[in-house]
């Protein structure tokens, strides 16, 4: 009996050892492969691009390469990867390349080449047909209407899987006139479709780390995109169908509070009875069309465009009315002097359709030479029936030593000219309640200046001169500074000329941002 028991024990031990060895070889090893970030190229913003181009985030994204439903649930491998997104100008056909890179990985347990190849050899990544169909169905539902902003977000988790658990790199090629594909944690389609004969493209590809880097190593899947539909909105009003830009002011901007008001840019679009809006997040650029989001609706009532929205920036129903339209003689394009009532008060703006033209008001270079300024068209009412005097307004900042080495003071004035009329102080000052400028001085101390008259009775300090070029009088509003104020080289300073409330529905609140450049006084 003892001999039989020993034999049976030996047989059992050998059987268990064989079972353990077979399990160790056949069981898939669960592991995580971490891709280190790869440096992104710097994208420079050039004037020719005509679009605000920001630095893109490098956000971490989890790509879940889940296998087909038929495979066991325990055969799931998670990959932690970085997306590199390249975004092009909204004026071009967009093409976005999104890649999951695995050039540098940590040394973790891997299946051997023999284990990976098996009897049929190592396979390229495969497409999950169910997820492909879900994505295609979603894309068919997209509404791509000409000139109408879109914002659709989605992800491609699980679209590809690899039977050998190889590290997967995924690439997206996208091209559609007027649209861009960007990364915001998930993929987001933004922009406004434009009518074009150019072909569209949306191809997602994947490769593993076994088949090399040749194009033949990629597995591709293509998606059909809806064609651009013609807008059913007839442009019967000058404010409809265009992206519009205006300047606004606030004491609270981009997460900071200021002792003075800062000037920034807003964008609007009214099309297909929907209202879109975006606010800039910096003081020198206007929002891109891609950043527009739906905030309400609009309707036309005689000469008014009525905007209805619960969005906090609107406060209440807005009524927009164009007072005067003109083609800029300063190459700023079509300009619309527009008054807006927000349910509480009026404010009058210059509305521009050209983004770069509006950004020129946010980037006035000054300080390098005496009285360095840029002049902008400005209109003064002669009555309440919509008749205006065309003039110009220009602001400068400077160190007075540029004029006289013995003048140790700061100087800045708003200059108001007209080629056809004398712009006297009596005529100009009657419209306004304040003329102020604010910005950060040396050591982070705020500079606030105003044109308060010396007698503290008249609202603004104003003086006159004769323009030698046309013989007309021009007015200038002087701003005063403390002896301790010091402009900062490269600093941004916001100037605001506010009309009296009784003229706010006729007179524009003039706003500019000045970029101060310290002069060479040696």
GROMACS .gro file of C-alpha atoms in nm, residues 40-375:
model
  336
   40UNK     CA    1   0.578   6.959  -2.906
   41UNK     CA    2   0.694   7.205  -3.171
   42UNK     CA    3   0.626   7.570  -3.095
   43UNK     CA    4   0.356   7.721  -3.317
   44UNK     CA    5   0.418   8.085  -3.389
   45UNK     CA    6   0.134   8.332  -3.444
   46UNK     CA    7   0.195   8.532  -3.758
   47UNK     CA    8  -0.014   8.818  -3.898
   48UNK     CA    9  -0.085   8.622  -4.216
   49UNK     CA   10  -0.275   8.359  -4.023
   50UNK     CA   11  -0.543   8.612  -3.930
   51UNK     CA   12  -0.643   8.394  -3.640
   52UNK     CA   13  -0.551   8.380  -3.278
   53UNK     CA   14  -0.334   8.073  -3.235
   54UNK     CA   15  -0.274   7.957  -2.879
   55UNK     CA   16  -0.035   7.704  -2.736
   56UNK     CA   17  -0.198   7.368  -2.714
   57UNK     CA   18  -0.235   7.166  -2.398
   58UNK     CA   19  -0.052   6.837  -2.369
   59UNK     CA   20  -0.321   6.646  -2.186
   60UNK     CA   21  -0.294   6.291  -2.059
   61UNK     CA   22  -0.554   6.061  -2.211
   62UNK     CA   23  -0.637   5.701  -2.129
   63UNK     CA   24  -0.681   5.483  -2.437
   64UNK     CA   25  -0.875   5.171  -2.342
   65UNK     CA   26  -0.785   4.904  -2.595
   66UNK     CA   27  -1.066   4.674  -2.489
   67UNK     CA   28  -1.086   4.348  -2.688
   68UNK     CA   29  -1.389   4.215  -2.866
   69UNK     CA   30  -1.684   4.105  -2.654
   70UNK     CA   31  -1.608   3.742  -2.725
   71UNK     CA   32  -1.275   3.765  -2.543
   72UNK     CA   33  -1.246   3.703  -2.169
   73UNK     CA   34  -1.291   4.009  -1.947
   74UNK     CA   35  -0.961   3.941  -1.771
   75UNK     CA   36  -0.769   3.989  -2.098
   76UNK     CA   37  -0.785   4.371  -2.078
   77UNK     CA   38  -0.477   4.591  -2.096
   78UNK     CA   39  -0.479   4.962  -2.021
   79UNK     CA   40  -0.243   5.202  -2.190
   80UNK     CA   41  -0.159   5.546  -2.052
   81UNK     CA   42  -0.058   5.780  -2.334
   82UNK     CA   43  -0.012   6.140  -2.440
   83UNK     CA   44  -0.198   6.308  -2.729
   84UNK     CA   45  -0.010   6.549  -2.951
   85UNK     CA   46  -0.255   6.783  -3.121
   86UNK     CA   47  -0.168   7.012  -3.406
   87UNK     CA   48  -0.421   7.280  -3.488
   88UNK     CA   49  -0.411   7.489  -3.805
   89UNK     CA   50  -0.557   7.823  -3.899
   90UNK     CA   51  -0.939   7.839  -3.930
   91UNK     CA   52  -0.887   8.009  -4.267
   92UNK     CA   53  -0.733   7.695  -4.413
   93UNK     CA   54  -0.864   7.345  -4.465
   94UNK     CA   55  -0.807   7.187  -4.127
   95UNK     CA   56  -0.595   6.877  -4.087
   96UNK     CA   57  -0.534   6.744  -3.739
   97UNK     CA   58  -0.278   6.475  -3.657
   98UNK     CA   59  -0.337   6.309  -3.324
   99UNK     CA   60  -0.080   6.048  -3.226
  100UNK     CA   61  -0.040   5.816  -2.932
  101UNK     CA   62   0.339   5.778  -2.913
  102UNK     CA   63   0.534   5.492  -2.757
  103UNK     CA   64   0.891   5.564  -2.859
  104UNK     CA   65   1.006   5.566  -2.497
  105UNK     CA   66   0.856   5.312  -2.257
  106UNK     CA   67   0.947   5.185  -1.916
  107UNK     CA   68   1.095   4.837  -1.893
  108UNK     CA   69   0.804   4.618  -1.788
  109UNK     CA   70   0.729   4.248  -1.842
  110UNK     CA   71   0.658   4.181  -2.210
  111UNK     CA   72   0.552   3.878  -2.405
  112UNK     CA   73   0.840   3.727  -2.599
  113UNK     CA   74   0.843   3.734  -2.978
  114UNK     CA   75   0.767   3.362  -2.985
  115UNK     CA   76   0.472   3.407  -2.752
  116UNK     CA   77   0.340   3.701  -2.959
  117UNK     CA   78   0.361   3.540  -3.302
  118UNK     CA   79   0.191   3.213  -3.216
  119UNK     CA   80   0.095   2.977  -3.496
  120UNK     CA   81  -0.041   3.253  -3.730
  121UNK     CA   82   0.221   3.521  -3.655
  122UNK     CA   83   0.187   3.857  -3.479
  123UNK     CA   84  -0.120   4.048  -3.602
  124UNK     CA   85  -0.162   4.418  -3.661
  125UNK     CA   86  -0.417   4.602  -3.442
  126UNK     CA   87  -0.777   4.518  -3.529
  127UNK     CA   88  -1.089   4.735  -3.545
  128UNK     CA   89  -1.382   4.684  -3.310
  129UNK     CA   90  -1.666   4.695  -3.561
  130UNK     CA   91  -1.930   4.775  -3.298
  131UNK     CA   92  -1.747   5.088  -3.181
  132UNK     CA   93  -1.673   5.187  -3.542
  133UNK     CA   94  -2.044   5.172  -3.621
  134UNK     CA   95  -2.132   5.373  -3.308
  135UNK     CA   96  -1.888   5.647  -3.408
  136UNK     CA   97  -2.013   5.654  -3.766
  137UNK     CA   98  -2.377   5.679  -3.652
  138UNK     CA   99  -2.284   5.968  -3.424
  139UNK     CA  100  -2.107   6.154  -3.708
  140UNK     CA  101  -2.404   6.113  -3.941
  141UNK     CA  102  -2.609   6.305  -3.682
  142UNK     CA  103  -2.377   6.608  -3.687
  143UNK     CA  104  -2.539   6.925  -3.820
  144UNK     CA  105  -2.281   7.094  -4.043
  145UNK     CA  106  -2.452   7.407  -4.172
  146UNK     CA  107  -2.260   7.667  -4.370
  147UNK     CA  108  -2.113   7.947  -4.152
  148UNK     CA  109  -2.275   7.803  -3.836
  149UNK     CA  110  -2.034   7.734  -3.545
  150UNK     CA  111  -2.013   7.373  -3.428
  151UNK     CA  112  -1.870   7.212  -3.117
  152UNK     CA  113  -1.891   6.830  -3.102
  153UNK     CA  114  -1.687   6.620  -2.857
  154UNK     CA  115  -1.623   6.246  -2.873
  155UNK     CA  116  -1.357   5.984  -2.797
  156UNK     CA  117  -1.219   5.678  -2.975
  157UNK     CA  118  -1.173   5.452  -2.675
  158UNK     CA  119  -1.177   5.086  -2.774
  159UNK     CA  120  -1.185   5.148  -3.150
  160UNK     CA  121  -0.867   4.937  -3.186
  161UNK     CA  122  -0.738   4.635  -2.995
  162UNK     CA  123  -0.429   4.419  -3.022
  163UNK     CA  124  -0.455   4.045  -2.963
  164UNK     CA  125  -0.092   4.019  -2.849
  165UNK     CA  126  -0.117   4.316  -2.611
  166UNK     CA  127   0.139   4.517  -2.809
  167UNK     CA  128   0.169   4.886  -2.735
  168UNK     CA  129  -0.067   5.076  -2.973
  169UNK     CA  130  -0.002   5.415  -3.134
  170UNK     CA  131  -0.311   5.584  -3.279
  171UNK     CA  132  -0.311   5.854  -3.548
  172UNK     CA  133  -0.594   6.074  -3.677
  173UNK     CA  134  -0.595   6.254  -4.010
  174UNK     CA  135  -0.872   6.510  -4.053
  175UNK     CA  136  -0.955   6.768  -4.318
  176UNK     CA  137  -1.284   6.956  -4.361
  177UNK     CA  138  -1.315   7.313  -4.495
  178UNK     CA  139  -1.373   7.551  -4.207
  179UNK     CA  140  -1.337   7.292  -3.928
  180UNK     CA  141  -1.061   7.183  -3.690
  181UNK     CA  142  -1.020   6.874  -3.475
  182UNK     CA  143  -0.849   6.949  -3.143
  183UNK     CA  144  -0.784   6.775  -2.813
  184UNK     CA  145  -0.965   6.886  -2.498
  185UNK     CA  146  -0.924   6.565  -2.303
  186UNK     CA  147  -1.138   6.410  -2.572
  187UNK     CA  148  -1.151   6.495  -2.942
  188UNK     CA  149  -1.351   6.809  -3.023
  189UNK     CA  150  -1.472   6.928  -3.363
  190UNK     CA  151  -1.490   7.308  -3.379
  191UNK     CA  152  -1.523   7.584  -3.636
  192UNK     CA  153  -1.779   7.693  -3.893
  193UNK     CA  154  -1.820   7.482  -4.210
  194UNK     CA  155  -1.763   7.663  -4.537
  195UNK     CA  156  -1.875   7.565  -4.883
  196UNK     CA  157  -1.586   7.418  -5.082
  197UNK     CA  158  -1.512   7.171  -5.359
  198UNK     CA  159  -1.210   7.039  -5.172
  199UNK     CA  160  -1.238   6.679  -5.048
  200UNK     CA  161  -1.294   6.595  -4.684
  201UNK     CA  162  -1.102   6.333  -4.491
  202UNK     CA  163  -1.138   6.160  -4.154
  203UNK     CA  164  -0.910   5.857  -4.113
  204UNK     CA  165  -0.810   5.700  -3.782
  205UNK     CA  166  -0.514   5.460  -3.791
  206UNK     CA  167  -0.335   5.239  -3.538
  207UNK     CA  168  -0.012   5.040  -3.531
  208UNK     CA  169   0.163   4.828  -3.270
  209UNK     CA  170   0.526   4.821  -3.160
  210UNK     CA  171   0.595   4.491  -3.339
  211UNK     CA  172   0.543   4.580  -3.706
  212UNK     CA  173   0.779   4.877  -3.731
  213UNK     CA  174   0.715   5.230  -3.860
  214UNK     CA  175   0.637   5.176  -4.229
  215UNK     CA  176   0.298   5.283  -4.359
  216UNK     CA  177   0.210   4.918  -4.417
  217UNK     CA  178   0.223   4.867  -4.038
  218UNK     CA  179  -0.090   5.078  -3.986
  219UNK     CA  180  -0.449   4.957  -3.966
  220UNK     CA  181  -0.687   5.220  -4.107
  221UNK     CA  182  -1.055   5.299  -4.062
  222UNK     CA  183  -1.229   5.580  -4.253
  223UNK     CA  184  -1.537   5.772  -4.149
  224UNK     CA  185  -1.784   5.954  -4.374
  225UNK     CA  186  -1.871   6.310  -4.271
  226UNK     CA  187  -2.198   6.487  -4.356
  227UNK     CA  188  -2.183   6.737  -4.638
  228UNK     CA  189  -2.214   7.109  -4.563
  229UNK     CA  190  -2.575   7.224  -4.572
  230UNK     CA  191  -2.666   7.563  -4.711
  231UNK     CA  192  -2.772   7.813  -4.446
  232UNK     CA  193  -3.143   7.888  -4.452
  233UNK     CA  194  -3.078   8.232  -4.308
  234UNK     CA  195  -3.109   8.516  -4.555
  235UNK     CA  196  -2.870   8.796  -4.463
  236UNK     CA  197  -3.138   9.066  -4.445
  237UNK     CA  198  -2.963   9.245  -4.159
  238UNK     CA  199  -2.599   9.364  -4.157
  239UNK     CA  200  -2.540   9.195  -3.819
  240UNK     CA  201  -2.652   8.849  -3.934
  241UNK     CA  202  -2.424   8.582  -4.075
  242UNK     CA  203  -2.090   8.738  -3.978
  243UNK     CA  204  -1.856   8.705  -3.684
  244UNK     CA  205  -1.870   9.041  -3.507
  245UNK     CA  206  -1.614   9.190  -3.268
  246UNK     CA  207  -1.650   9.459  -3.002
  247UNK     CA  208  -1.447   9.586  -2.705
  248UNK     CA  209  -1.574   9.567  -2.348
  249UNK     CA  210  -1.443   9.666  -2.003
  250UNK     CA  211  -1.440   9.504  -1.660
  251UNK     CA  212  -1.269   9.519  -1.320
  252UNK     CA  213  -1.258   9.138  -1.303
  253UNK     CA  214  -1.078   8.965  -1.587
  254UNK     CA  215  -0.923   8.620  -1.638
  255UNK     CA  216  -0.942   8.536  -1.270
  256UNK     CA  217  -0.790   8.867  -1.150
  257UNK     CA  218  -0.941   9.177  -0.990
  258UNK     CA  219  -0.813   9.524  -1.081
  259UNK     CA  220  -0.838   9.867  -0.927
  260UNK     CA  221  -0.910  10.000  -1.275
  261UNK     CA  222  -1.112   9.878  -1.572
  262UNK     CA  223  -0.936   9.667  -1.833
  263UNK     CA  224  -1.028   9.646  -2.200
  264UNK     CA  225  -1.083   9.312  -2.372
  265UNK     CA  226  -1.252   9.175  -2.684
  266UNK     CA  227  -1.579   8.986  -2.733
  267UNK     CA  228  -1.708   8.799  -3.040
  268UNK     CA  229  -2.065   8.736  -3.153
  269UNK     CA  230  -2.234   8.553  -3.436
  270UNK     CA  231  -2.601   8.557  -3.528
  271UNK     CA  232  -2.712   8.295  -3.778
  272UNK     CA  233  -3.007   8.057  -3.829
  273UNK     CA  234  -3.194   8.230  -3.543
  274UNK     CA  235  -2.921   8.131  -3.294
  275UNK     CA  236  -2.682   8.360  -3.104
  276UNK     CA  237  -2.319   8.261  -3.040
  277UNK     CA  238  -2.073   8.431  -2.807
  278UNK     CA  239  -1.714   8.415  -2.681
  279UNK     CA  240  -1.496   8.639  -2.464
  280UNK     CA  241  -1.121   8.667  -2.491
  281UNK     CA  242  -0.902   8.541  -2.208
  282UNK     CA  243  -0.625   8.796  -2.266
  283UNK     CA  244  -0.603   9.169  -2.333
  284UNK     CA  245  -0.440   9.160  -2.676
  285UNK     CA  246  -0.646   8.928  -2.896
  286UNK     CA  247  -1.006   8.863  -2.992
  287UNK     CA  248  -1.171   8.520  -2.955
  288UNK     CA  249  -1.136   8.269  -3.237
  289UNK     CA  250  -1.444   8.151  -3.423
  290UNK     CA  251  -1.378   7.804  -3.280
  291UNK     CA  252  -1.441   7.937  -2.929
  292UNK     CA  253  -1.794   8.060  -3.006
  293UNK     CA  254  -2.066   7.876  -2.819
  294UNK     CA  255  -2.444   7.896  -2.845
  295UNK     CA  256  -2.591   8.129  -2.581
  296UNK     CA  257  -2.941   8.212  -2.703
  297UNK     CA  258  -3.160   8.318  -2.992
  298UNK     CA  259  -3.231   8.636  -3.187
  299UNK     CA  260  -3.512   8.795  -3.385
  300UNK     CA  261  -3.547   9.097  -3.613
  301UNK     CA  262  -3.789   9.373  -3.511
  302UNK     CA  263  -3.785   9.659  -3.758
  303UNK     CA  264  -3.437   9.813  -3.721
  304UNK     CA  265  -3.351   9.619  -3.406
  305UNK     CA  266  -3.185   9.282  -3.364
  306UNK     CA  267  -3.321   9.139  -3.037
  307UNK     CA  268  -3.100   8.887  -2.858
  308UNK     CA  269  -3.255   8.667  -2.590
  309UNK     CA  270  -3.033   8.468  -2.358
  310UNK     CA  271  -3.006   8.345  -2.002
  311UNK     CA  272  -2.625   8.367  -2.028
  312UNK     CA  273  -2.494   8.579  -1.740
  313UNK     CA  274  -2.289   8.811  -1.962
  314UNK     CA  275  -2.607   8.936  -2.128
  315UNK     CA  276  -2.799   9.025  -1.809
  316UNK     CA  277  -3.125   9.037  -2.003
  317UNK     CA  278  -3.271   9.076  -2.348
  318UNK     CA  279  -3.047   9.291  -2.566
  319UNK     CA  280  -3.160   9.522  -2.844
  320UNK     CA  281  -2.897   9.602  -3.107
  321UNK     CA  282  -2.943   9.895  -3.347
  322UNK     CA  283  -2.700  10.020  -3.612
  323UNK     CA  284  -2.663  10.398  -3.598
  324UNK     CA  285  -2.413  10.439  -3.878
  325UNK     CA  286  -2.229  10.203  -4.113
  326UNK     CA  287  -1.921  10.288  -4.315
  327UNK     CA  288  -1.621  10.139  -4.490
  328UNK     CA  289  -1.310  10.225  -4.295
  329UNK     CA  290  -1.064  10.455  -4.468
  330UNK     CA  291  -0.793  10.305  -4.243
  331UNK     CA  292  -0.820   9.956  -4.398
  332UNK     CA  293  -1.027   9.823  -4.107
  333UNK     CA  294  -1.306   9.692  -4.329
  334UNK     CA  295  -1.679   9.741  -4.275
  335UNK     CA  296  -1.752   9.923  -3.950
  336UNK     CA  297  -2.084   9.952  -3.769
  337UNK     CA  298  -2.153  10.217  -3.506
  338UNK     CA  299  -2.405  10.023  -3.301
  339UNK     CA  300  -2.600  10.104  -2.986
  340UNK     CA  301  -2.705   9.823  -2.753
  341UNK     CA  302  -2.961   9.832  -2.472
  342UNK     CA  303  -2.927   9.548  -2.221
  343UNK     CA  304  -3.254   9.607  -2.038
  344UNK     CA  305  -3.092   9.855  -1.799
  345UNK     CA  306  -2.876  10.099  -1.994
  346UNK     CA  307  -2.737  10.193  -2.333
  347UNK     CA  308  -2.383  10.158  -2.460
  348UNK     CA  309  -2.258  10.243  -2.807
  349UNK     CA  310  -1.981  10.042  -2.974
  350UNK     CA  311  -1.783  10.027  -3.294
  351UNK     CA  312  -1.857   9.676  -3.425
  352UNK     CA  313  -1.602   9.533  -3.669
  353UNK     CA  314  -1.619   9.222  -3.888
  354UNK     CA  315  -1.243   9.201  -3.924
  355UNK     CA  316  -1.068   9.030  -3.632
  356UNK     CA  317  -0.725   9.178  -3.701
  357UNK     CA  318  -0.877   9.526  -3.735
  358UNK     CA  319  -1.030   9.502  -3.388
  359UNK     CA  320  -0.709   9.360  -3.244
  360UNK     CA  321  -0.526   9.670  -3.366
  361UNK     CA  322  -0.720   9.861  -3.097
  362UNK     CA  323  -0.580   9.621  -2.839
  363UNK     CA  324  -0.218   9.661  -2.948
  364UNK     CA  325  -0.144  10.033  -2.984
  365UNK     CA  326   0.235  10.070  -2.970
  366UNK     CA  327   0.349  10.382  -2.789
  367UNK     CA  328   0.638  10.535  -2.592
  368UNK     CA  329   0.928  10.485  -2.832
  369UNK     CA  330   0.907  10.831  -2.992
  370UNK     CA  331   0.737  11.158  -2.892
  371UNK     CA  332   0.357  11.143  -2.923
  372UNK     CA  333   0.361  10.797  -3.081
  373UNK     CA  334   0.001  10.686  -3.138
  374UNK     CA  335  -0.240  10.516  -3.377
  375UNK     CA  336  -0.553  10.706  -3.479
   0.00000   0.00000   0.00000
